[in-house]
Amino acid sequence: MELDIRKLAKFLPSVERPTYKPSLNKKVMWTGICLILYFMMASHFFGELYGINPQMTKRFQTLEMLLGSSFGTLMTLGIGPIVTGSILLQLLIGAKIINWDLNEREDKEKYQVAQKLFSILFIIIESIVFAVSGAIIPKSYTAFNLFLISFQLFLGGMAVLLMDELISKYGIGSGISLFIAAGVINQVFISIFSPCVIGESGCVLPTAEKEPVGRLWAFGLAAINGYTYQAIAALAPILTTILIVVVVAYAQSITVDVPLTFSAVKGFGRRWPLNLFYTSNMPVILAAALIANLELLGGLMAKPLENDVNTSCGILGCFMRTESGNRPVSGLVYYLASPRTNIIVDALNGLITPKYIARIIVYTVFLVSICVLFSVFWVNTSGMDSESVAEQIDAIGMQIPGYRKNPKIIKSVLDRYIPPLAVLGGFSIGLLAAAADILGAFGTGTGILLTVTILYGFQQQLKQEEVEGAHPLIKKLVGEE
């Protein structure tokens, strides 16, 4: 007898669906409340975990950006368990290991319950692993302290799960996308505008001798004091970030439109858009997750050297401890991880060496290659292949003008576009991410790509909402005023 997984739903924490259609103002309000809660939980002032060593939490910045997390706080796990559970479940369904048809209401309900179960399972697993593996350094390794840290991580993970559900039902978009974008935007804002001095406790105003965190302040101080080189070095990453944002926003709008017509109603039709980034930002998410996990694994396996406590080495390479976290300095991870550099500034400093060039080439080729592989893999396992799309088009009673109404014929036409777009989209998004990392764009290349695509989708969803009675600022955002 097959177990109906839907019966477990009543035992899981959840947010009830609204019995009415929330207005756009209320959707924006609930989204804003969750965003404020996210920043509070991610703040070391409000959300720092009890029982940890706060000086040892700045070690996995790439992972923080990717997961919308903040190590050492209630937001340490971020969206990691939700994303991991969702991806695993989609792969199981895409590979037909779990035979559910998500177009059927019953199977869709099963999917939603299973997704929450997977998320809670990974919250429990990651809470324990983060506490005992050294990803979070406790003040003491007593059983009670490790349990206390794990329990706090579990509470934070459950709060993120419920906030994501709250946003999906009462807000706009999803909590997953919102928290990623918020984390990256926060990082970019601080990197450009923060007046605080690097390495000082608290926020101390900068001077010509004390370099500020914000590059705009650094540029202004250097320009006032006539330091041309310092001014160029401060301005370069700002211009690079703006350039990458513009290029990504433009690339997001490039589509191939397949004309369709209703088979039953002549004269009516629509276009089926296929974006250049056909698999959206999924390839770069998976690629960044793979690289971040390699860094995490390499850092956890590395042991401090006897003659240098700030350097640790392991099978995957050597790492140097800095104020911004562990930085790979040699080995496999050194070449595969993001350089997090600015080639323009490094060229001005005369730091371009054969090892430097080799690292950039290897990283670019590796990132682009795995983005292409993940893009093709995702198309074939997530229902985005030509055959699945052809079945969707046929199911809604549409066909391609000039061809017979037959899914096989539609598939043959889509085969001209979807496989090439999967490869070209993965290549393009990988190359843009690598270029942003090499040119020193704030928020990393992956972060910028994710944020721009998320904000683009957010605006598109706002345009589909009923704006009657909405706040004037919201109307202006969607172009109604």
XYZ file of C-alpha atoms in Angstrom:
481
model
C 0.000 0.000 0.000
C 1.479 3.315 -1.123
C 1.860 6.019 1.513
C 0.072 9.256 0.612
C 2.693 11.831 1.521
C 0.048 14.568 1.645
C -1.147 13.205 5.032
C 2.110 14.439 6.557
C 1.291 18.058 5.669
C -0.737 18.626 8.877
C 2.315 17.779 10.988
C 4.614 20.276 9.236
C 4.897 23.978 10.167
C 3.289 26.082 7.484
C 1.766 29.442 6.613
C -1.929 29.237 5.754
C -2.938 30.418 2.312
C -4.891 33.681 2.271
C -8.668 33.353 1.926
C -8.691 36.562 -0.109
C -6.514 38.077 -2.798
C -4.005 40.403 -1.066
C -3.675 43.872 -2.537
C -0.371 44.939 -4.068
C 0.260 47.281 -1.125
C -0.101 44.374 1.336
C 2.148 42.160 -0.793
C 4.833 44.835 -0.741
C 4.316 45.285 3.023
C 4.798 41.577 3.826
C 7.792 41.386 1.505
C 9.311 44.382 3.269
C 8.680 42.890 6.744
C 10.444 39.649 5.755
C 13.315 41.655 4.290
C 13.750 43.564 7.577
C 13.675 40.277 9.526
C 16.303 38.863 7.158
C 18.681 41.769 7.780
C 18.141 41.513 11.539
C 18.859 37.770 11.546
C 21.924 38.287 9.326
C 23.280 41.055 11.563
C 25.966 40.213 14.130
C 24.364 42.852 16.369
C 20.894 41.245 16.494
C 21.372 37.694 15.264
C 24.817 36.509 16.379
C 24.855 32.905 17.588
C 25.529 32.297 21.263
C 28.544 30.112 22.040
C 30.661 30.759 18.932
C 33.951 32.549 18.285
C 32.788 35.612 16.269
C 36.326 36.364 15.026
C 36.368 33.038 13.107
C 33.235 33.442 10.998
C 34.532 35.428 7.992
C 35.810 32.447 6.048
C 33.334 31.501 3.346
C 32.256 34.703 1.582
C 31.400 32.962 -1.714
C 29.123 30.547 0.099
C 27.514 33.448 1.990
C 26.713 35.264 -1.239
C 25.337 32.181 -2.949
C 23.135 31.133 -0.022
C 22.070 34.602 1.100
C 23.613 33.721 4.452
C 25.776 35.363 7.096
C 28.098 32.978 8.943
C 27.983 33.223 12.707
C 24.381 34.486 12.805
C 20.900 32.974 12.739
C 21.153 33.325 8.946
C 24.186 31.002 8.734
C 22.331 28.315 6.770
C 20.554 30.898 4.626
C 18.541 29.386 1.809
C 20.959 26.446 1.463
C 18.672 23.696 2.823
C 15.680 24.917 0.775
C 17.660 25.114 -2.473
C 19.402 21.775 -1.883
C 16.120 20.012 -1.118
C 14.377 21.593 -4.108
C 17.152 20.766 -6.576
C 17.418 17.176 -5.341
C 13.653 16.656 -5.620
C 13.509 18.187 -9.113
C 16.335 15.926 -10.263
C 14.537 12.859 -8.876
C 11.365 13.848 -10.730
C 13.216 14.873 -13.910
C 15.066 11.546 -13.997
C 11.694 9.734 -13.476
C 12.952 8.146 -10.245
C 9.861 9.715 -8.679
C 7.076 9.427 -11.244
C 4.964 12.518 -10.556
C 3.219 14.672 -13.145
C 3.322 18.225 -11.779
C 0.498 19.230 -14.093
C -1.795 17.016 -12.005
C -3.185 18.624 -8.840
C -2.636 15.529 -6.670
C 1.003 15.110 -7.700
C 1.617 18.832 -7.324
C 0.379 18.678 -3.715
C 2.671 15.693 -3.087
C 5.580 17.681 -4.534
C 4.935 20.628 -2.213
C 4.860 18.403 0.872
C 7.966 16.486 -0.247
C 9.810 19.739 -0.919
C 9.130 20.930 2.627
C 10.163 17.569 4.088
C 13.437 17.637 2.140
C 14.089 21.224 3.270
C 13.511 20.392 6.954
C 15.708 17.296 6.636
C 18.573 19.354 5.198
C 18.065 22.042 7.860
C 18.620 19.385 10.548
C 21.597 17.817 8.749
C 23.335 21.128 7.948
C 22.733 22.503 11.465
C 24.604 19.540 12.954
C 27.340 19.472 10.280
C 28.056 23.211 10.534
C 28.339 22.978 14.314
C 30.621 19.932 14.547
C 32.705 20.238 11.356
C 34.428 23.539 12.126
C 32.527 25.660 9.608
C 31.386 27.595 12.694
C 34.076 27.756 15.383
C 32.563 27.302 18.883
C 34.079 28.811 22.003
C 34.161 25.330 23.512
C 33.630 21.856 22.082
C 31.403 20.602 24.889
C 28.382 18.516 23.922
C 25.996 21.113 25.366
C 27.583 24.029 23.453
C 27.538 22.107 20.153
C 23.882 21.196 20.761
C 23.088 24.839 21.557
C 24.729 26.066 18.338
C 22.976 23.363 16.277
C 19.620 24.282 17.825
C 20.099 27.973 17.025
C 21.018 27.095 13.431
C 17.909 24.909 13.218
C 15.682 27.749 14.454
C 17.235 30.141 11.949
C 16.748 27.641 9.119
C 13.101 27.076 10.041
C 12.525 30.843 10.201
C 13.910 31.201 6.657
C 11.675 28.335 5.450
C 8.563 29.998 6.907
C 9.546 33.452 5.616
C 10.002 31.999 2.119
C 6.512 30.475 2.366
C 5.066 33.725 3.718
C 6.488 35.708 0.800
C 5.283 33.181 -1.796
C 1.719 33.335 -0.395
C 1.381 36.931 0.824
C 4.269 38.759 -0.829
C 5.960 39.154 -4.209
C 8.309 36.599 -5.729
C 10.024 34.130 -3.423
C 12.065 34.424 -0.257
C 14.925 32.496 -1.870
C 15.367 35.075 -4.632
C 14.739 38.008 -2.304
C 17.380 36.963 0.244
C 20.040 36.294 -2.418
C 19.450 39.690 -4.035
C 19.341 41.465 -0.655
C 22.658 39.931 0.416
C 24.425 40.879 -2.820
C 22.966 44.412 -2.916
C 24.001 44.923 0.716
C 27.547 43.811 -0.120
C 27.722 46.073 -3.192
C 26.298 49.053 -1.263
C 28.858 48.679 1.531
C 31.729 48.228 -0.949
C 30.822 51.463 -2.726
C 29.384 53.797 -0.093
C 30.620 52.721 3.369
C 32.762 55.488 4.944
C 34.165 53.158 7.630
C 37.894 52.514 7.764
C 39.265 49.085 6.809
C 40.476 47.064 9.795
C 39.151 49.432 12.486
C 36.697 48.284 15.148
C 33.397 50.102 14.805
C 32.955 52.744 12.132
C 35.754 55.304 12.074
C 35.624 58.089 9.486
C 38.380 57.836 6.864
C 41.296 60.187 6.228
C 44.025 60.325 3.595
C 46.070 57.926 5.730
C 43.192 55.610 6.700
C 41.626 53.890 3.691
C 37.803 53.603 3.728
C 35.849 50.496 2.808
C 33.673 52.368 0.307
C 35.470 52.874 -2.992
C 33.536 56.069 -3.726
C 34.943 57.640 -0.562
C 38.404 56.329 -1.448
C 38.119 57.862 -4.917
C 37.059 61.227 -3.495
C 39.866 61.344 -0.925
C 42.481 60.294 -3.501
C 41.243 62.848 -6.044
C 41.250 65.686 -3.469
C 44.798 64.835 -2.405
C 46.032 64.454 -5.995
C 46.756 60.717 -5.780
C 45.998 59.798 -9.405
C 46.888 56.109 -9.161
C 44.837 55.566 -5.969
C 41.883 57.370 -7.562
C 41.979 55.094 -10.635
C 42.303 51.990 -8.446
C 39.251 53.041 -6.393
C 37.110 53.999 -9.402
C 37.871 50.937 -11.571
C 35.727 48.379 -9.664
C 32.795 50.815 -9.501
C 32.814 51.276 -13.286
C 33.294 47.536 -13.787
C 30.262 46.753 -11.636
C 28.094 49.224 -13.551
C 29.296 47.806 -16.893
C 28.551 44.191 -15.911
C 25.074 45.145 -14.640
C 24.260 46.901 -17.937
C 25.546 43.983 -20.057
C 23.625 41.392 -18.013
C 20.433 43.475 -18.111
C 20.751 43.775 -21.909
C 21.503 40.063 -22.372
C 18.467 39.228 -20.217
C 16.221 40.872 -22.820
C 17.576 38.884 -25.807
C 15.017 36.277 -26.889
C 14.129 34.031 -29.806
C 10.359 34.140 -30.352
C 8.652 31.049 -31.788
C 5.308 32.045 -33.409
C 2.281 29.969 -32.361
C -1.368 29.916 -33.344
C -4.467 28.291 -31.854
C -5.474 25.238 -33.847
C -9.170 25.643 -32.971
C -9.443 29.433 -33.396
C -7.979 30.842 -36.567
C -6.413 34.284 -36.494
C -5.402 34.201 -32.843
C -1.909 33.396 -31.689
C 1.000 34.323 -29.504
C 4.768 33.997 -29.367
C 6.699 31.506 -27.243
C 9.832 33.351 -26.063
C 13.100 31.438 -25.623
C 15.609 33.572 -23.723
C 19.339 33.685 -24.416
C 19.736 32.656 -20.770
C 17.390 29.740 -21.447
C 18.056 28.038 -18.124
C 18.110 31.430 -16.365
C 20.764 31.644 -13.634
C 20.597 27.954 -12.699
C 23.924 26.966 -14.385
C 25.885 29.655 -12.561
C 24.149 28.800 -9.265
C 25.167 25.143 -9.591
C 28.674 26.080 -10.760
C 29.171 28.553 -7.928
C 27.816 26.020 -5.444
C 30.311 23.416 -6.692
C 33.243 25.840 -6.428
C 32.093 27.142 -3.025
C 31.814 23.589 -1.695
C 35.311 22.826 -2.992
C 36.575 25.876 -1.098
C 34.637 24.859 2.002
C 35.924 21.280 1.832
C 39.466 22.430 1.156
C 39.369 24.870 4.075
C 37.991 22.252 6.475
C 40.586 19.656 5.415
C 43.512 22.082 5.673
C 45.647 22.036 8.833
C 47.676 25.032 10.148
C 51.411 24.953 9.428
C 53.747 24.716 12.402
C 55.857 27.682 11.268
C 52.914 29.838 10.133
C 49.609 29.703 12.039
C 47.928 31.977 9.461
C 48.507 29.456 6.665
C 46.880 26.033 6.511
C 47.406 23.301 3.901
C 45.557 20.172 2.817
C 44.958 17.886 -0.151
C 43.070 20.546 -2.137
C 45.542 23.348 -1.495
C 46.852 25.929 0.960
C 44.833 28.782 2.472
C 45.885 32.040 4.094
C 43.744 33.571 6.804
C 42.855 37.223 6.110
C 40.374 39.746 7.537
C 37.905 38.888 4.752
C 38.196 35.115 5.201
C 40.318 32.187 4.062
C 42.050 32.892 0.737
C 43.468 30.013 -1.367
C 47.130 30.609 -2.244
C 48.105 27.333 -3.958
C 46.853 23.943 -5.057
C 43.764 22.856 -6.990
C 41.344 25.223 -5.220
C 43.625 28.198 -5.993
C 43.116 27.683 -9.740
C 39.433 26.680 -9.665
C 38.145 29.264 -7.162
C 37.236 32.817 -8.110
C 40.363 35.046 -8.248
C 38.434 37.867 -6.495
C 40.848 40.304 -8.053
C 40.896 43.360 -10.309
C 43.133 42.800 -13.277
C 43.216 46.527 -14.089
C 44.496 47.480 -10.647
C 46.883 44.517 -10.582
C 48.295 45.579 -13.952
C 48.907 49.083 -12.595
C 50.643 47.524 -9.588
C 52.820 45.330 -11.801
C 51.436 42.141 -10.222
C 50.753 40.289 -13.485
C 52.810 37.075 -13.418
C 52.656 33.783 -15.378
C 50.996 32.142 -12.339
C 48.440 34.971 -12.218
C 47.602 34.579 -15.930
C 47.427 30.784 -15.630
C 44.964 31.100 -12.748
C 42.681 33.444 -14.702
C 42.711 31.198 -17.788
C 42.081 27.985 -15.825
C 39.293 29.590 -13.769
C 37.568 31.052 -16.843
C 37.742 27.804 -18.843
C 36.570 25.754 -15.848
C 33.649 28.055 -14.970
C 32.452 28.386 -18.572
C 32.747 24.629 -19.171
C 30.778 23.574 -16.106
C 28.147 26.265 -16.784
C 27.627 24.760 -20.254
C 27.478 21.237 -18.808
C 25.033 22.258 -16.059
C 22.899 24.173 -18.570
C 22.553 21.140 -20.857
C 22.022 18.873 -17.847
C 19.313 21.127 -16.411
C 17.443 21.315 -19.729
C 17.349 17.534 -19.974
C 16.269 16.880 -16.382
C 13.907 19.734 -15.517
C 11.308 19.498 -18.284
C 12.796 22.275 -20.445
C 13.886 20.050 -23.341
C 12.307 20.257 -26.800
C 10.038 17.252 -26.272
C 8.617 18.537 -22.962
C 8.051 22.055 -24.324
C 6.382 20.597 -27.438
C 4.001 18.618 -25.218
C 3.180 21.805 -23.250
C 2.421 23.703 -26.460
C 0.279 20.862 -27.798
C -1.564 20.546 -24.447
C -2.800 24.173 -24.625
C -4.108 23.610 -28.161
C -1.476 25.546 -30.105
C 0.688 24.771 -33.102
C 3.388 26.386 -35.230
C 1.905 28.152 -38.280
C 2.549 26.266 -41.500
C 2.994 22.909 -39.764
C 0.564 20.125 -38.845
C -0.617 19.923 -35.233
C 1.721 17.217 -34.029
C 4.032 17.268 -30.962
C 6.791 15.540 -32.966
C 6.719 18.287 -35.580
C 6.790 20.998 -32.893
C 9.723 19.178 -31.270
C 11.643 19.103 -34.558
C 11.249 22.896 -34.881
C 12.212 23.524 -31.241
C 15.295 21.323 -31.705
C 16.690 24.090 -33.891
C 16.628 26.521 -30.977
C 16.582 24.895 -27.517
C 19.778 22.750 -27.614
C 21.879 25.589 -29.130
C 20.395 28.068 -26.603
C 21.231 25.704 -23.733
C 24.885 25.671 -24.817
C 25.090 29.356 -25.794
C 23.229 30.486 -22.668
C 25.481 28.453 -20.368
C 28.567 29.738 -22.195
C 27.411 33.373 -22.039
C 26.429 33.352 -18.368
C 29.662 31.565 -17.412
C 31.797 34.014 -19.392
C 30.011 37.029 -17.874
C 30.467 35.666 -14.357
C 34.172 34.992 -14.966
C 34.696 38.441 -16.517
C 33.032 40.141 -13.548
C 35.238 38.232 -11.088
C 38.428 39.002 -13.034
C 37.553 42.686 -13.409
C 36.832 43.000 -9.676
C 33.102 43.777 -9.831
C 31.512 44.140 -6.403
C 29.282 41.283 -5.278
C 31.190 38.781 -7.498
C 30.164 37.841 -11.025
C 27.770 35.153 -9.839
C 26.177 37.551 -7.363
C 25.600 40.230 -9.989
C 24.112 37.732 -12.448
C 21.766 36.356 -9.816
C 20.715 39.790 -8.589
C 20.044 41.293 -12.024
C 17.996 38.283 -13.166
C 16.108 38.219 -9.847
C 15.289 41.942 -9.992
C 14.245 41.599 -13.643
C 11.847 38.802 -12.714
C 10.628 40.833 -9.727
C 9.768 43.784 -11.972
C 8.031 41.501 -14.497
C 5.882 40.046 -11.711
C 5.018 43.523 -10.448
C 3.829 44.439 -13.946
C 1.385 41.519 -13.849
C -0.142 42.708 -10.570
C -3.199 44.926 -10.343
C -1.780 48.366 -9.566
C -5.106 50.097 -9.023
C -4.960 51.679 -5.572
C -1.254 50.891 -5.184
C 1.204 53.396 -3.728
C 2.454 55.964 -6.310
C 6.049 54.757 -5.894
C 4.978 51.209 -6.794
C 3.092 52.476 -9.850
C 6.166 54.391 -10.948
C 8.316 51.267 -10.524
C 6.113 49.241 -12.884
C 5.858 52.101 -15.355
C 2.201 53.005 -14.758
C 2.975 56.619 -14.021
